[in-house]
Amino acid sequence: MTTIIHNAPPCQKNPCPIYYGVTATQVLELKAGASNIQVGQKLVIEPILKKL
């Protein structure tokens, strides 16, 4: 299950606002228009490995 928060403003104070939905283990934040991800599309999020 995914919760989508459209047009969420950047956090301006601490603590940041809380948006209610399904408990998340990962969050994907994107600048508006940065992607063409559609509702129902499966995403695989993998860590970026640093080069030694």
PDB file of C-alpha atoms in Angstrom:
ATOM      1  CA  MET A   1       0.000   0.000   0.000  1.00  0.00           C
ATOM      2  CA  THR A   2       1.282   3.469  -0.882  1.00  0.00           C
ATOM      3  CA  THR A   3       0.322   6.889   0.366  1.00  0.00           C
ATOM      4  CA  ILE A   4       0.876   9.767  -2.021  1.00  0.00           C
ATOM      5  CA  ILE A   5       1.141  13.311  -0.732  1.00  0.00           C
ATOM      6  CA  HIS A   6       0.746  15.676  -3.680  1.00  0.00           C
ATOM      7  CA  ASN A   7       2.248  19.166  -3.482  1.00  0.00           C
ATOM      8  CA  ALA A   8       3.675  18.698  -0.001  1.00  0.00           C
ATOM      9  CA  PRO A   9       5.642  21.837   0.822  1.00  0.00           C
ATOM     10  CA  PRO A  10       9.284  21.572   1.969  1.00  0.00           C
ATOM     11  CA  CYS A  11       9.705  21.417   5.736  1.00  0.00           C
ATOM     12  CA  GLN A  12      10.294  24.937   7.074  1.00  0.00           C
ATOM     13  CA  LYS A  13      10.493  24.144  10.802  1.00  0.00           C
ATOM     14  CA  ASN A  14      11.403  21.360  13.180  1.00  0.00           C
ATOM     15  CA  PRO A  15       9.515  19.130  13.701  1.00  0.00           C
ATOM     16  CA  CYS A  16       8.253  18.799  10.144  1.00  0.00           C
ATOM     17  CA  PRO A  17       4.525  18.311   9.498  1.00  0.00           C
ATOM     18  CA  ILE A  18       3.193  14.784   9.782  1.00  0.00           C
ATOM     19  CA  TYR A  19       1.201  13.364   6.881  1.00  0.00           C
ATOM     20  CA  TYR A  20      -1.018  10.459   7.852  1.00  0.00           C
ATOM     21  CA  GLY A  21      -1.204   7.268   5.831  1.00  0.00           C
ATOM     22  CA  VAL A  22       0.180   3.763   5.844  1.00  0.00           C
ATOM     23  CA  THR A  23       3.370   3.423   7.914  1.00  0.00           C
ATOM     24  CA  ALA A  24       6.326   3.734   5.565  1.00  0.00           C
ATOM     25  CA  THR A  25       9.715   2.071   5.654  1.00  0.00           C
ATOM     26  CA  GLN A  26      10.980   4.182   2.734  1.00  0.00           C
ATOM     27  CA  VAL A  27      10.188   7.610   1.348  1.00  0.00           C
ATOM     28  CA  LEU A  28      10.796   8.868  -2.158  1.00  0.00           C
ATOM     29  CA  GLU A  29      10.858  12.657  -2.414  1.00  0.00           C
ATOM     30  CA  LEU A  30      10.983  14.222  -5.863  1.00  0.00           C
ATOM     31  CA  LYS A  31      10.876  17.731  -7.222  1.00  0.00           C
ATOM     32  CA  ALA A  32       7.571  18.373  -9.001  1.00  0.00           C
ATOM     33  CA  GLY A  33       7.769  17.118 -12.593  1.00  0.00           C
ATOM     34  CA  ALA A  34      11.041  15.239 -11.997  1.00  0.00           C
ATOM     35  CA  SER A  35       9.557  11.867 -12.896  1.00  0.00           C
ATOM     36  CA  ASN A  36       6.727  10.224 -14.760  1.00  0.00           C
ATOM     37  CA  ILE A  37       5.916   7.667 -12.032  1.00  0.00           C
ATOM     38  CA  GLN A  38       2.300   6.524 -12.237  1.00  0.00           C
ATOM     39  CA  VAL A  39       0.009   5.248  -9.459  1.00  0.00           C
ATOM     40  CA  GLY A  40       0.246   1.443  -9.363  1.00  0.00           C
ATOM     41  CA  GLN A  41       3.699   1.320 -10.913  1.00  0.00           C
ATOM     42  CA  LYS A  42       6.181  -0.888  -9.032  1.00  0.00           C
ATOM     43  CA  LEU A  43       9.434   0.757  -7.927  1.00  0.00           C
ATOM     44  CA  VAL A  44      12.552  -1.030  -6.730  1.00  0.00           C
ATOM     45  CA  ILE A  45      14.610   1.155  -4.421  1.00  0.00           C
ATOM     46  CA  GLU A  46      18.202   0.021  -4.007  1.00  0.00           C
ATOM     47  CA  PRO A  47      20.996   1.600  -1.968  1.00  0.00           C
ATOM     48  CA  ILE A  48      23.718   3.527  -3.768  1.00  0.00           C
ATOM     49  CA  LEU A  49      27.058   1.920  -2.985  1.00  0.00           C
ATOM     50  CA  LYS A  50      29.995   4.220  -2.420  1.00  0.00           C
ATOM     51  CA  LYS A  51      33.199   3.487  -4.315  1.00  0.00           C
ATOM     52  CA  LEU A  52      36.157   2.706  -2.060  1.00  0.00           C
TER      53      LEU A  52
END
